[in-house]
Tab-separated table of C-alpha atoms in Angstrom:
chain	number	residue	atom	x	y	z
A	1	MET	CA	-24.229	18.879	18.113
A	2	ASP	CA	-22.178	16.235	16.267
A	3	LEU	CA	-24.298	14.449	13.313
A	4	ARG	CA	-23.329	10.966	14.963
A	5	THR	CA	-25.251	11.954	18.118
A	6	GLY	CA	-27.671	13.339	15.804
A	7	LEU	CA	-28.632	9.717	14.609
A	8	ALA	CA	-28.441	8.321	18.030
A	9	ASN	CA	-31.071	10.812	18.931
A	10	MET	CA	-33.535	10.041	16.046
A	11	LEU	CA	-33.718	6.307	17.438
A	12	CYS	CA	-34.829	7.576	20.734
A	13	ASN	CA	-38.104	5.800	22.208
A	14	GLY	CA	-37.282	2.800	19.894
A	15	VAL	CA	-36.245	-0.796	19.641
A	16	ILE	CA	-33.103	-1.973	18.099
A	17	MET	CA	-33.468	-5.753	16.962
A	18	ASP	CA	-30.640	-8.395	16.277
A	19	VAL	CA	-31.165	-10.287	13.062
A	20	ALA	CA	-29.201	-13.095	11.705
A	21	ASN	CA	-30.572	-13.168	8.109
A	22	VAL	CA	-32.768	-11.187	5.753
A	23	GLU	CA	-36.203	-13.198	6.617
A	24	GLN	CA	-35.628	-12.043	10.279
A	25	ALA	CA	-34.511	-8.639	9.118
A	26	GLU	CA	-37.915	-7.963	7.439
A	27	ILE	CA	-39.941	-9.236	10.183
A	28	ALA	CA	-38.008	-6.749	12.502
A	29	GLU	CA	-39.043	-3.961	10.286
A	30	GLU	CA	-42.651	-5.165	9.955
A	31	ALA	CA	-42.881	-5.387	13.732
A	32	GLY	CA	-41.733	-1.584	13.959
A	33	ALA	CA	-38.162	-1.787	14.680
A	34	VAL	CA	-36.279	1.641	14.482
A	35	ALA	CA	-33.200	-0.406	13.419
A	36	VAL	CA	-31.795	-3.788	12.991
A	37	MET	CA	-28.439	-5.243	14.317
A	38	ALA	CA	-26.976	-7.487	11.549
A	39	LEU	CA	-25.071	-10.263	12.991
A	40	GLU	CA	-24.616	-13.994	11.984
A	41	ARG	CA	-25.500	-15.509	15.388
A	42	VAL	CA	-27.543	-13.624	18.142
A	43	PRO	CA	-25.696	-13.916	21.625
A	44	ALA	CA	-27.780	-16.957	22.693
A	45	ASP	CA	-26.061	-18.917	19.976
A	46	ILE	CA	-22.684	-17.401	20.457
A	47	ARG	CA	-22.900	-18.482	24.221
A	48	LYS	CA	-23.676	-22.092	23.330
A	49	GLN	CA	-21.473	-22.678	20.245
A	50	GLY	CA	-18.526	-20.923	21.797
A	51	GLY	CA	-15.288	-20.123	19.832
A	52	VAL	CA	-13.991	-16.884	18.785
A	53	ALA	CA	-16.976	-14.372	17.747
A	54	ARG	CA	-16.084	-11.734	14.861
A	55	MET	CA	-17.523	-9.368	12.876
A	56	SER	CA	-20.091	-10.806	10.634
A	57	ASP	CA	-19.451	-11.824	6.790
A	58	PRO	CA	-19.908	-8.141	4.945
A	59	GLN	CA	-22.200	-9.951	2.206
A	60	MET	CA	-24.736	-11.073	4.677
A	61	ILE	CA	-24.614	-7.379	6.142
A	62	GLU	CA	-25.321	-5.870	2.576
A	63	GLU	CA	-27.964	-8.211	2.051
A	64	ILE	CA	-29.818	-6.998	5.177
A	65	GLN	CA	-29.100	-3.406	4.133
A	66	ARG	CA	-30.759	-4.008	0.513
A	67	ALA	CA	-33.696	-5.759	2.315
A	68	VAL	CA	-34.938	-2.819	4.816
A	69	SER	CA	-35.381	0.855	4.611
A	70	ILE	CA	-34.589	1.291	8.426
A	71	PRO	CA	-30.912	1.988	10.022
A	72	VAL	CA	-28.451	-1.218	9.615
A	73	MET	CA	-26.122	-1.745	12.401
A	74	ALA	CA	-23.548	-4.172	12.958
A	75	LYS	CA	-20.864	-5.400	15.518
A	76	VAL	CA	-17.181	-5.126	15.650
A	77	ARG	CA	-14.760	-6.915	18.272
A	78	ILE	CA	-13.420	-4.562	21.064
A	79	GLY	CA	-10.529	-2.436	19.662
A	80	HIS	CA	-10.712	-3.976	16.131
A	81	LEU	CA	-10.201	-0.935	14.220
A	82	ALA	CA	-9.878	-2.813	10.668
A	83	GLU	CA	-13.308	-4.476	11.059
A	84	ALA	CA	-14.473	-1.171	11.835
A	85	GLN	CA	-12.990	0.159	8.550
A	86	ILE	CA	-14.852	-2.590	6.755
A	87	LEU	CA	-18.080	-1.735	8.119
A	88	GLU	CA	-17.592	1.944	7.349
A	89	ALA	CA	-16.637	1.075	3.752
A	90	ILE	CA	-19.999	-0.832	3.699
A	91	GLY	CA	-21.768	2.500	4.601
A	92	ILE	CA	-23.316	0.851	7.867
A	93	ASP	CA	-25.431	3.395	9.735
A	94	PHE	CA	-24.021	2.439	13.194
A	95	ILE	CA	-21.158	0.538	14.742
A	96	ASP	CA	-21.492	-1.518	17.896
A	97	GLU	CA	-18.087	-1.932	19.567
A	98	SER	CA	-19.573	-4.939	21.405
A	99	GLU	CA	-18.241	-7.122	24.359
A	100	VAL	CA	-20.554	-9.861	22.959
A	101	LEU	CA	-17.706	-10.614	20.224
A	102	THR	CA	-14.369	-11.709	21.174
A	103	PRO	CA	-11.983	-8.634	22.240
A	104	ALA	CA	-9.389	-7.988	19.693
A	105	ASP	CA	-7.032	-5.413	21.560
A	106	PRO	CA	-6.241	-6.191	25.207
A	107	PHE	CA	-5.502	-2.600	25.682
A	108	ARG	CA	-7.579	-0.319	23.921
A	109	HIS	CA	-11.071	0.500	22.339
A	110	VAL	CA	-11.482	1.751	18.681
A	111	ASN	CA	-10.592	5.573	18.555
A	112	LYS	CA	-13.965	6.452	17.191
A	113	LYS	CA	-13.333	9.849	16.511
A	114	ASN	CA	-11.403	8.945	13.364
A	115	PHE	CA	-14.762	7.633	12.006
A	116	LYS	CA	-17.499	9.189	10.372
A	117	THR	CA	-19.901	6.422	11.202
A	118	PRO	CA	-21.469	6.830	14.674
A	119	PHE	CA	-20.434	3.981	17.191
A	120	VAL	CA	-22.467	2.460	20.163
A	121	CYS	CA	-20.650	1.213	23.159
A	122	GLY	CA	-21.362	-0.587	26.392
A	123	ALA	CA	-20.964	0.434	29.913
A	124	CYS	CA	-21.612	-1.042	33.335
A	125	ASN	CA	-21.072	2.377	35.190
A	126	LEU	CA	-20.370	5.867	34.660
A	127	GLY	CA	-16.481	6.043	34.392
A	128	GLU	CA	-16.650	3.391	31.558
A	129	ALA	CA	-19.593	5.447	29.912
A	130	MET	CA	-17.204	8.367	30.085
A	131	ARG	CA	-14.183	6.782	28.559
A	132	ARG	CA	-16.276	5.405	25.732
A	133	ILE	CA	-17.681	9.016	25.116
A	134	ASN	CA	-14.127	10.640	25.313
A	135	GLU	CA	-13.038	8.156	22.943
A	136	GLY	CA	-16.041	9.462	20.409
A	137	ALA	CA	-18.872	7.032	21.162
A	138	ALA	CA	-22.392	8.696	19.851
A	139	LEU	CA	-24.502	6.216	21.834
A	140	ILE	CA	-24.059	4.458	25.283
A	141	ARG	CA	-25.991	1.130	26.269
A	142	THR	CA	-26.025	-1.031	29.066
A	143	LYS	CA	-23.957	-4.069	28.949
A	144	GLY	CA	-26.684	-6.377	30.294
A	145	GLU	CA	-25.418	-10.219	30.051
A	146	ALA	CA	-26.427	-10.937	26.501
A	147	GLY	CA	-28.158	-14.008	25.363
A	148	THR	CA	-29.444	-14.792	28.926
A	149	GLY	CA	-32.954	-13.087	28.732
A	150	ASN	CA	-32.431	-12.281	32.122
A	151	ILE	CA	-32.688	-8.524	32.871
A	152	ILE	CA	-30.983	-8.074	36.111
A	153	GLU	CA	-27.514	-6.833	34.583
A	154	ALA	CA	-29.022	-4.470	32.622
A	155	THR	CA	-30.833	-3.079	35.761
A	156	ARG	CA	-27.837	-2.886	37.692
A	157	HIS	CA	-25.951	-0.878	34.905
A	158	MET	CA	-29.074	1.528	34.678
A	159	ARG	CA	-29.129	2.109	38.437
A	160	ILE	CA	-25.405	2.434	38.809
A	161	ILE	CA	-25.200	5.242	36.101
A	162	THR	CA	-28.569	6.893	37.489
A	163	GLU	CA	-26.817	7.008	40.803
A	164	GLU	CA	-23.486	8.106	39.906
A	165	LEU	CA	-24.747	11.036	37.752
A	166	GLN	CA	-26.877	11.847	40.741
A	167	GLU	CA	-23.613	12.046	43.066
A	168	LEU	CA	-21.662	13.828	40.495
A	169	LYS	CA	-24.090	16.840	40.058
A	170	GLY	CA	-23.380	18.076	43.595
A	171	MET	CA	-19.642	18.120	42.858
A	172	THR	CA	-17.168	21.044	42.108
A	173	GLY	CA	-13.443	22.008	41.955
A	174	ALA	CA	-11.144	19.404	43.453
A	175	ARG	CA	-13.897	16.650	43.483
A	176	LEU	CA	-14.378	16.864	39.913
A	177	GLU	CA	-10.639	16.679	39.212
A	178	ASP	CA	-10.408	13.490	41.461
A	179	LYS	CA	-13.227	12.140	39.565
A	180	ALA	CA	-11.409	12.902	36.391
A	181	LYS	CA	-8.494	10.860	37.331
A	182	GLU	CA	-10.702	7.885	38.801
A	183	PHE	CA	-12.527	7.823	35.176
A	184	ARG	CA	-9.317	8.344	33.268
A	185	VAL	CA	-11.252	11.185	31.198
A	186	PRO	CA	-10.386	14.716	30.910
A	187	VAL	CA	-11.782	17.275	33.738
A	188	GLU	CA	-13.614	19.288	31.125
A	189	LEU	CA	-15.927	15.974	29.985
A	190	VAL	CA	-16.674	15.297	33.934
A	191	THR	CA	-17.327	18.872	34.475
A	192	LEU	CA	-19.943	19.001	31.536
A	193	VAL	CA	-21.717	16.043	32.651
A	194	ALA	CA	-21.821	17.275	36.120
A	195	LYS	CA	-23.326	20.486	35.063
A	196	GLU	CA	-26.159	18.860	32.823
A	197	GLY	CA	-26.567	16.064	35.135
A	198	LYS	CA	-26.871	13.660	32.114
A	199	LEU	CA	-24.580	12.241	29.583
A	200	PRO	CA	-24.045	14.190	26.412
A	201	VAL	CA	-25.257	11.269	24.416
A	202	PRO	CA	-28.319	9.116	24.636
A	203	ASN	CA	-28.344	6.045	26.707
A	204	PHE	CA	-30.032	3.019	25.862
A	205	ALA	CA	-30.442	-0.547	27.553
A	206	ALA	CA	-29.187	-3.724	26.217
A	207	GLY	CA	-28.681	-7.412	27.480
A	208	GLY	CA	-31.250	-9.645	28.620
A	209	VAL	CA	-34.465	-7.927	27.505
A	210	ALA	CA	-36.956	-10.756	26.882
A	211	THR	CA	-40.538	-9.417	26.992
A	212	PRO	CA	-42.614	-6.283	26.924
A	213	ALA	CA	-42.528	-6.082	30.617
A	214	ASP	CA	-38.711	-5.717	30.548
A	215	ALA	CA	-38.593	-3.239	27.988
A	216	ALA	CA	-41.154	-1.131	29.856
A	217	PHE	CA	-39.015	-1.472	33.021
A	218	VAL	CA	-35.540	-0.436	31.467
A	219	ARG	CA	-37.510	2.481	30.045
A	220	GLN	CA	-39.117	3.658	33.315
A	221	LEU	CA	-35.392	3.291	34.876
A	222	GLY	CA	-34.229	6.170	32.236
A	223	ALA	CA	-33.258	3.975	29.200
A	224	GLU	CA	-34.237	6.216	26.232
A	225	SER	CA	-34.693	2.974	23.934
A	226	VAL	CA	-33.924	-0.593	23.963
A	227	PHE	CA	-31.711	-3.191	22.396
A	228	VAL	CA	-33.431	-6.759	22.007
A	229	GLY	CA	-30.714	-9.398	20.998
A	230	SER	CA	-32.051	-13.033	21.330
A	231	GLY	CA	-35.132	-12.042	23.089
A	232	ILE	CA	-37.005	-12.057	19.688
A	233	PHE	CA	-36.113	-14.587	17.556
A	234	LYS	CA	-35.390	-17.170	20.409
A	235	SER	CA	-39.110	-16.719	21.452
A	236	GLU	CA	-41.792	-19.042	20.528
A	237	ASN	CA	-43.479	-16.350	18.165
A	238	PRO	CA	-40.975	-13.978	16.927
A	239	LEU	CA	-43.214	-11.356	14.948
A	240	PRO	CA	-46.095	-10.729	17.697
A	241	PHE	CA	-43.352	-10.394	20.417
A	242	ALA	CA	-41.715	-8.131	18.475
A	243	LYS	CA	-44.531	-6.047	17.793
A	244	ALA	CA	-45.707	-6.338	21.535
A	245	ILE	CA	-41.982	-5.316	22.474
A	246	VAL	CA	-42.319	-2.021	20.184
A	247	ALA	CA	-45.594	-1.138	21.638
A	248	ALA	CA	-44.436	-1.351	25.191
A	249	THR	CA	-41.274	0.706	24.647
A	250	ALA	CA	-43.393	3.627	23.320
A	251	ASN	CA	-45.982	3.132	25.918
A	252	PHE	CA	-43.624	2.120	28.802
A	253	ASP	CA	-45.632	4.200	31.474
A	254	GLN	CA	-49.088	3.024	30.378
A	255	PRO	CA	-49.840	-0.243	32.467
A	256	GLU	CA	-53.083	-0.750	30.676
A	257	LYS	CA	-51.296	-0.597	27.077
A	258	LEU	CA	-48.789	-3.093	28.585
A	259	LEU	CA	-51.403	-5.431	29.701
A	260	GLU	CA	-52.865	-5.354	26.140
A	261	VAL	CA	-49.833	-6.215	24.225
A	262	SER	CA	-48.579	-8.887	27.022
A	263	ARG	CA	-51.827	-10.904	26.445
A	264	GLY	CA	-51.341	-14.229	24.916
A	265	LEU	CA	-47.970	-13.748	23.294
A	266	GLY	CA	-46.647	-17.544	23.819
A	267	GLU	CA	-43.491	-18.447	25.437
A	268	ALA	CA	-40.573	-15.987	26.090
A	269	MET	CA	-37.025	-17.338	25.532
A	270	ARG	CA	-35.757	-19.587	27.694
A	271	GLY	CA	-33.274	-17.843	29.591
A	272	LEU	CA	-30.130	-18.489	31.774
A	273	GLU	CA	-29.677	-17.676	35.436
A	274	ILE	CA	-26.366	-15.459	35.675
A	275	SER	CA	-24.948	-17.588	38.496
A	276	GLU	CA	-24.844	-20.418	36.134
A	277	ILE	CA	-22.365	-18.812	33.906
A	278	PRO	CA	-18.896	-19.173	34.771
A	279	GLU	CA	-17.140	-15.985	35.622
A	280	HIS	CA	-14.613	-16.031	32.663
A	281	GLU	CA	-17.888	-16.539	30.256
A	282	GLN	CA	-19.778	-13.330	31.361
A	283	TYR	CA	-19.249	-10.839	28.807
A	284	ALA	CA	-19.825	-7.621	30.979
A	285	GLY	CA	-16.380	-7.601	32.264
A	286	ARG	CA	-14.962	-7.414	28.591
A	287	GLY	CA	-13.505	-3.665	27.919
A	288	TYR	CA	-11.428	-1.415	29.801
B	1	MET	CA	-52.477	30.200	25.798
B	2	THR	CA	-51.291	28.265	22.686
B	3	ARG	CA	-50.396	24.882	23.450
B	4	ILE	CA	-48.100	23.107	21.007
B	5	GLY	CA	-48.238	18.927	20.911
B	6	VAL	CA	-45.096	17.261	20.119
B	7	LEU	CA	-45.836	13.787	18.454
B	8	SER	CA	-43.871	11.435	21.046
B	9	LEU	CA	-44.441	7.983	20.102
B	10	GLN	CA	-40.812	7.578	18.753
B	11	GLY	CA	-37.916	9.635	17.578
B	12	CYS	CA	-36.411	13.094	18.537
B	13	SER	CA	-39.106	14.644	20.596
B	14	GLY	CA	-37.596	15.955	23.688
B	15	PRO	CA	-35.556	18.671	21.923
B	16	HIS	CA	-38.505	20.390	20.478
B	17	GLU	CA	-40.147	20.714	23.953
B	18	LYS	CA	-36.944	22.331	25.207
B	19	HIS	CA	-37.086	24.951	22.187
B	20	LEU	CA	-41.077	25.663	22.738
B	21	GLU	CA	-40.203	26.072	26.297
B	22	LYS	CA	-37.461	28.652	25.675
B	23	LEU	CA	-40.091	30.511	23.825
B	24	GLY	CA	-42.712	30.666	26.494
B	25	ILE	CA	-44.938	28.132	25.084
B	26	ASP	CA	-46.495	25.054	26.673
B	27	ALA	CA	-45.342	21.728	24.980
B	28	LEU	CA	-47.502	18.692	25.331
B	29	ARG	CA	-46.396	15.424	24.562
B	30	VAL	CA	-48.877	13.387	21.987
B	31	ARG	CA	-49.271	9.681	22.217
B	32	PHE	CA	-53.074	9.242	22.429
B	33	PRO	CA	-56.357	11.020	20.733
B	34	SER	CA	-57.202	12.379	24.311
B	35	GLU	CA	-53.945	14.436	24.396
B	36	LEU	CA	-54.267	15.529	20.546
B	37	ALA	CA	-57.590	16.997	21.677
B	38	GLU	CA	-55.681	19.249	23.953
B	39	VAL	CA	-53.423	21.175	21.352
B	40	ASP	CA	-53.602	23.876	18.809
B	41	ALA	CA	-50.767	22.820	16.614
B	42	ILE	CA	-48.486	20.004	16.541
B	43	ILE	CA	-44.801	19.135	15.741
B	44	LEU	CA	-44.098	15.732	14.217
B	45	PRO	CA	-40.587	15.096	14.935
B	46	GLY	CA	-37.888	13.217	13.253
B	47	GLY	CA	-37.324	9.613	13.841
B	48	GLU	CA	-38.257	6.543	11.733
B	49	SER	CA	-41.447	7.125	9.948
B	50	SER	CA	-42.129	3.236	9.412
B	51	THR	CA	-42.168	2.567	13.210
B	52	MET	CA	-44.323	5.833	14.066
B	53	ILE	CA	-46.999	4.544	11.511
B	54	LYS	CA	-47.277	1.565	13.232
B	55	LEU	CA	-47.421	3.313	16.872
B	56	LEU	CA	-50.078	5.693	15.415
B	57	ARG	CA	-52.209	2.567	14.910
B	58	ILE	CA	-51.763	0.905	17.999
B	59	ASN	CA	-52.429	3.812	19.836
B	60	GLY	CA	-55.602	4.379	17.936
B	61	LEU	CA	-54.306	8.019	16.760
B	62	PHE	CA	-53.551	7.593	12.974
B	63	ASP	CA	-57.241	8.573	11.919
B	64	GLU	CA	-57.128	11.369	14.298
B	65	LEU	CA	-53.963	12.995	13.405
B	66	ALA	CA	-54.502	12.694	9.948
B	67	ARG	CA	-57.647	14.836	10.269
B	68	PHE	CA	-55.751	17.166	12.525
B	69	VAL	CA	-52.793	17.810	10.332
B	70	ARG	CA	-55.112	18.606	7.144
B	71	GLU	CA	-56.539	21.549	9.128
B	72	ARG	CA	-54.218	22.782	12.018
B	73	PRO	CA	-50.576	24.291	11.910
B	74	THR	CA	-48.168	21.482	11.561
B	75	TRP	CA	-44.534	21.148	11.087
B	76	GLY	CA	-43.001	17.895	10.081
B	77	ILE	CA	-39.361	17.257	10.332
B	78	CYS	CA	-37.589	14.468	8.398
B	79	ALA	CA	-39.544	11.600	9.309
B	80	GLY	CA	-42.499	13.792	10.266
B	81	SER	CA	-42.442	15.443	6.484
B	82	ILE	CA	-42.798	12.025	5.229
B	83	LEU	CA	-46.002	11.365	7.461
B	84	LEU	CA	-47.228	14.690	6.057
B	85	ALA	CA	-46.276	13.780	2.300
B	86	GLN	CA	-49.217	13.112	-0.071
B	87	GLU	CA	-47.049	10.314	-1.704
B	88	VAL	CA	-43.978	8.313	-0.190
B	89	VAL	CA	-41.430	6.111	-2.024
B	90	ASN	CA	-38.484	4.019	-1.471
B	91	PRO	CA	-40.400	2.147	-0.437
B	92	THR	CA	-44.164	3.482	-0.585
B	93	GLN	CA	-45.638	3.464	2.945
B	94	PRO	CA	-49.168	5.129	4.111
B	95	SER	CA	-48.845	8.915	4.869
B	96	PHE	CA	-51.499	11.753	5.809
B	97	GLY	CA	-51.598	13.449	2.463
B	98	ALA	CA	-51.515	16.880	3.907
B	99	THR	CA	-48.436	18.312	1.933
B	100	ARG	CA	-48.423	18.097	-1.542
B	101	ILE	CA	-45.055	16.543	-1.946
B	102	ARG	CA	-43.815	13.223	-2.865
B	103	ALA	CA	-41.085	12.225	-0.115
B	104	VAL	CA	-38.256	9.836	-1.489
B	105	ARG	CA	-36.933	8.022	1.845
B	106	ASN	CA	-33.213	7.846	2.390
B	107	ALA	CA	-32.686	9.596	-1.044
B	108	TYR	CA	-29.266	10.785	0.057
B	109	GLY	CA	-28.031	7.555	1.335
B	110	SER	CA	-27.050	6.111	4.426
B	111	GLN	CA	-25.576	7.824	7.719
B	112	LEU	CA	-22.366	8.271	5.878
B	113	TYR	CA	-24.018	11.036	3.491
B	114	SER	CA	-25.352	12.965	6.876
B	115	LYS	CA	-24.110	16.424	6.764
B	116	LYS	CA	-24.370	19.763	8.424
B	117	SER	CA	-25.407	22.681	6.206
B	118	THR	CA	-26.408	26.246	6.198
B	119	VAL	CA	-29.793	27.416	4.994
B	120	SER	CA	-31.145	31.004	4.421
B	121	ILE	CA	-35.130	31.710	4.234
B	122	PRO	CA	-36.683	34.780	2.794
B	123	GLN	CA	-38.560	37.123	5.277
B	124	GLY	CA	-42.204	35.800	5.987
B	125	LYS	CA	-45.194	37.815	6.788
B	126	LYS	CA	-44.489	38.328	10.600
B	127	MET	CA	-40.718	37.508	10.609
B	128	SER	CA	-39.090	40.966	9.586
B	129	SER	CA	-35.767	39.891	8.264
B	130	PRO	CA	-34.207	37.085	6.281
B	131	TYR	CA	-33.028	34.569	8.479
B	132	SER	CA	-29.690	31.867	8.199
B	133	PHE	CA	-29.577	29.032	10.273
B	134	GLU	CA	-27.352	25.846	10.964
B	135	VAL	CA	-29.150	22.611	10.081
B	136	ASP	CA	-28.518	18.569	9.995
B	137	PHE	CA	-29.217	16.401	7.277
B	138	ILE	CA	-29.487	12.887	8.589
B	139	ARG	CA	-30.548	9.995	6.392
B	140	ALA	CA	-32.686	12.685	5.018
B	141	PRO	CA	-35.686	12.205	2.352
B	142	ARG	CA	-35.812	14.374	-0.627
B	143	PHE	CA	-38.896	16.250	-1.504
B	144	GLU	CA	-40.593	16.464	-5.130
B	145	LEU	CA	-43.340	19.094	-5.557
B	146	LEU	CA	-46.976	17.621	-6.792
B	147	SER	CA	-48.688	21.062	-6.907
B	148	ASP	CA	-47.651	24.428	-8.049
B	149	GLU	CA	-49.347	26.029	-5.240
B	150	VAL	CA	-46.580	24.364	-2.894
B	151	GLU	CA	-44.223	27.354	-1.821
B	152	VAL	CA	-40.473	26.236	-1.567
B	153	LEU	CA	-38.931	28.222	1.115
B	154	ALA	CA	-35.193	26.867	0.801
B	155	THR	CA	-33.490	24.826	-1.523
B	156	GLY	CA	-30.399	22.403	-1.269
B	157	GLU	CA	-27.055	22.239	-2.984
B	158	GLU	CA	-28.824	20.926	-6.154
B	159	GLY	CA	-31.463	23.142	-6.185
B	160	GLU	CA	-33.907	20.480	-4.605
B	161	PRO	CA	-36.626	21.585	-2.126
B	162	ILE	CA	-35.508	20.977	1.490
B	163	MET	CA	-38.178	23.331	3.245
B	164	VAL	CA	-41.812	23.808	1.877
B	165	ARG	CA	-45.250	25.204	2.792
B	166	ASP	CA	-48.327	24.015	1.577
B	167	ARG	CA	-51.373	25.697	3.290
B	168	ASN	CA	-51.176	24.823	6.983
B	169	THR	CA	-48.348	22.413	6.670
B	170	LEU	CA	-44.322	23.262	6.986
B	171	CYS	CA	-41.984	20.447	5.831
B	172	THR	CA	-38.439	20.566	6.518
B	173	SER	CA	-35.991	17.682	5.411
B	174	PHE	CA	-33.518	18.647	7.840
B	175	HIS	CA	-33.243	19.357	11.680
B	176	THR	CA	-32.352	22.608	13.656
B	177	GLU	CA	-33.787	21.009	16.907
B	178	LEU	CA	-30.442	19.508	17.848
B	179	GLY	CA	-28.691	23.103	18.317
B	180	GLU	CA	-29.312	25.761	20.564
B	181	ASP	CA	-30.794	28.012	17.943
B	182	SER	CA	-34.652	28.071	18.317
B	183	GLY	CA	-35.131	30.467	15.432
B	184	LEU	CA	-37.029	27.994	13.235
B	185	HIS	CA	-39.602	27.219	16.009
B	186	GLU	CA	-39.931	30.837	16.316
B	187	TYR	CA	-40.677	31.029	12.560
B	188	PHE	CA	-43.409	28.098	12.872
B	189	LEU	CA	-45.078	30.212	15.603
B	190	ARG	CA	-45.445	33.254	13.985
B	191	GLU	CA	-45.866	32.211	10.285
B	192	PHE	CA	-48.137	29.223	10.778
B	193	VAL	CA	-49.592	28.966	14.568
B	194	GLU	CA	-50.289	32.728	14.898
B	195	SER	CA	-51.363	33.498	11.246
B	196	VAL	CA	-54.133	30.867	11.876
B	197	SER	CA	-55.262	31.423	15.295
B	198	SER	CA	-55.466	35.103	14.618
C-alpha cells in the first residue's frame, strides 16, 4: 500500500478538527483529535465574511505544527499546485484540496501523484471519488455543506456513494467500460473497485457535523472517521463538545455511551438551513 | 481456540483482523473491559497514541489493559508500542510500562519522512528460518532501550532498535499490516501467543 494512504489508515476511527490558532489547536489535542486542520477562518466565518478564501499564512500553520504532536493538515484551493508546493515545503502531514476555499483552476484539480504529501479530496458521488483517487488522492471525504452545522448534505453523499458502490459490485465486462467512460477514469480502477466493493482509500465524513450524535450517525452510514469544522469552536463549550465528539466517534454504535457523552453540553453551533443558501454560494458544486 | 483481541478504539485495526482471519485465528474487537476478558492475547494497532489514551479512560479500559499487557502476549505497533513503553517523550504522556523502552514520538519527523523499507529478523524458537519482509514507517517513534534484558530483533539504518521483545511484549516502530504478507502476524502467534499458552 501507498505510504500516503497508510497515514490515512492511521487516522481511522478518529476526529480531525478545524483550528484557527495555537490555542484552539491545543484544545483539539487535549480533547483527543487525531489531527488538526489549520486554517485562518473556519468555514462558518468564510461563509459570513465572503471574499476570496485562500491557503492560510504558512507562519500560522508552522506555529500550530510546533504547538501539537498530532498530524497537522491544511487546505489549498482546488487546482492550486503552488499552494500545495508551499505546504509540502512546510512539511505538512496532509493537504486538503478543498471546495471550502475559492477554486483556483476552472478545469483541473492538482495532480496529486506529483507530491509525496498525501491529499484528501471531497466527493459527492462515486465518480467524483474515483476521479480524485485517479489523480492520487490518499483519502476521500464527503462534501457536506461546510459551515452550516447541517448534516443533511454529508448524509446525502455517504448514501449516494454507498449505493453506487453496491450497484457497481454486480457489474462486469462492457458495463464496467461504460462506467469508466461515465466516471472519466481508467477501466482498471473501476474494475478494482467493483471487485473489492469498496474504495481503495478510506472514506471519511465532512461538512455539517455539529454534535456527538451527528458524528455517530455518519459513522453508522459507513464513514471511517469524521472531520469537524465549525462545529467545535462555534459551539458554546468547545472543549466538552470536542471531547464528546471524539468519544461518540469511537463508540458510534453504543447508544448508552452516546447518551452519556451528549448530556449537558450546552448549545451546539447555530447552523443554517441549506435552502437559505443561494446556489452559487453552496460549496459542494465546486470541483470537476 | 486461541482468541486474539485487536484494540479498536482508534487507528488502523481492521487490517489486523484480516491477517488473523487469514491465519485461521478468531479476531475480537476490544473497546470495553468485558471484551478484553474474552481474549488470550492482544494487538495494539497504529494510530494516534494520545487519542487512544483518552478513549481508554473514557471507556474505563485503561487500568485493565495496563494489567493485561504486563502479563499476556501483546504486540504494539507504532502508536501501540508507545502505549506499551516504560517512558514516553516528545511530549511525555502516560503509558503502561510493559516494555522497558523509552519511546520518542515522531522522532523521524513529519509525514514527509515516512518511508518503506525491508527488515530481516533472525529465526525464532518456533519459526524455522530467518525472515525478511516489507515494512512501512509512518510518522514512526524511535525506541531507546532501558534494560539489557530487552532483546533487539531488528535495527534501522542507523543501528537503532525498530523491533524489540521484552518478556511477553513485542514492539515494532513499523507497520506490516497494510500489505498482504501475514508473516509477522504468524511470528507473533508462534513466538509469543503459543509460547505462553503451551
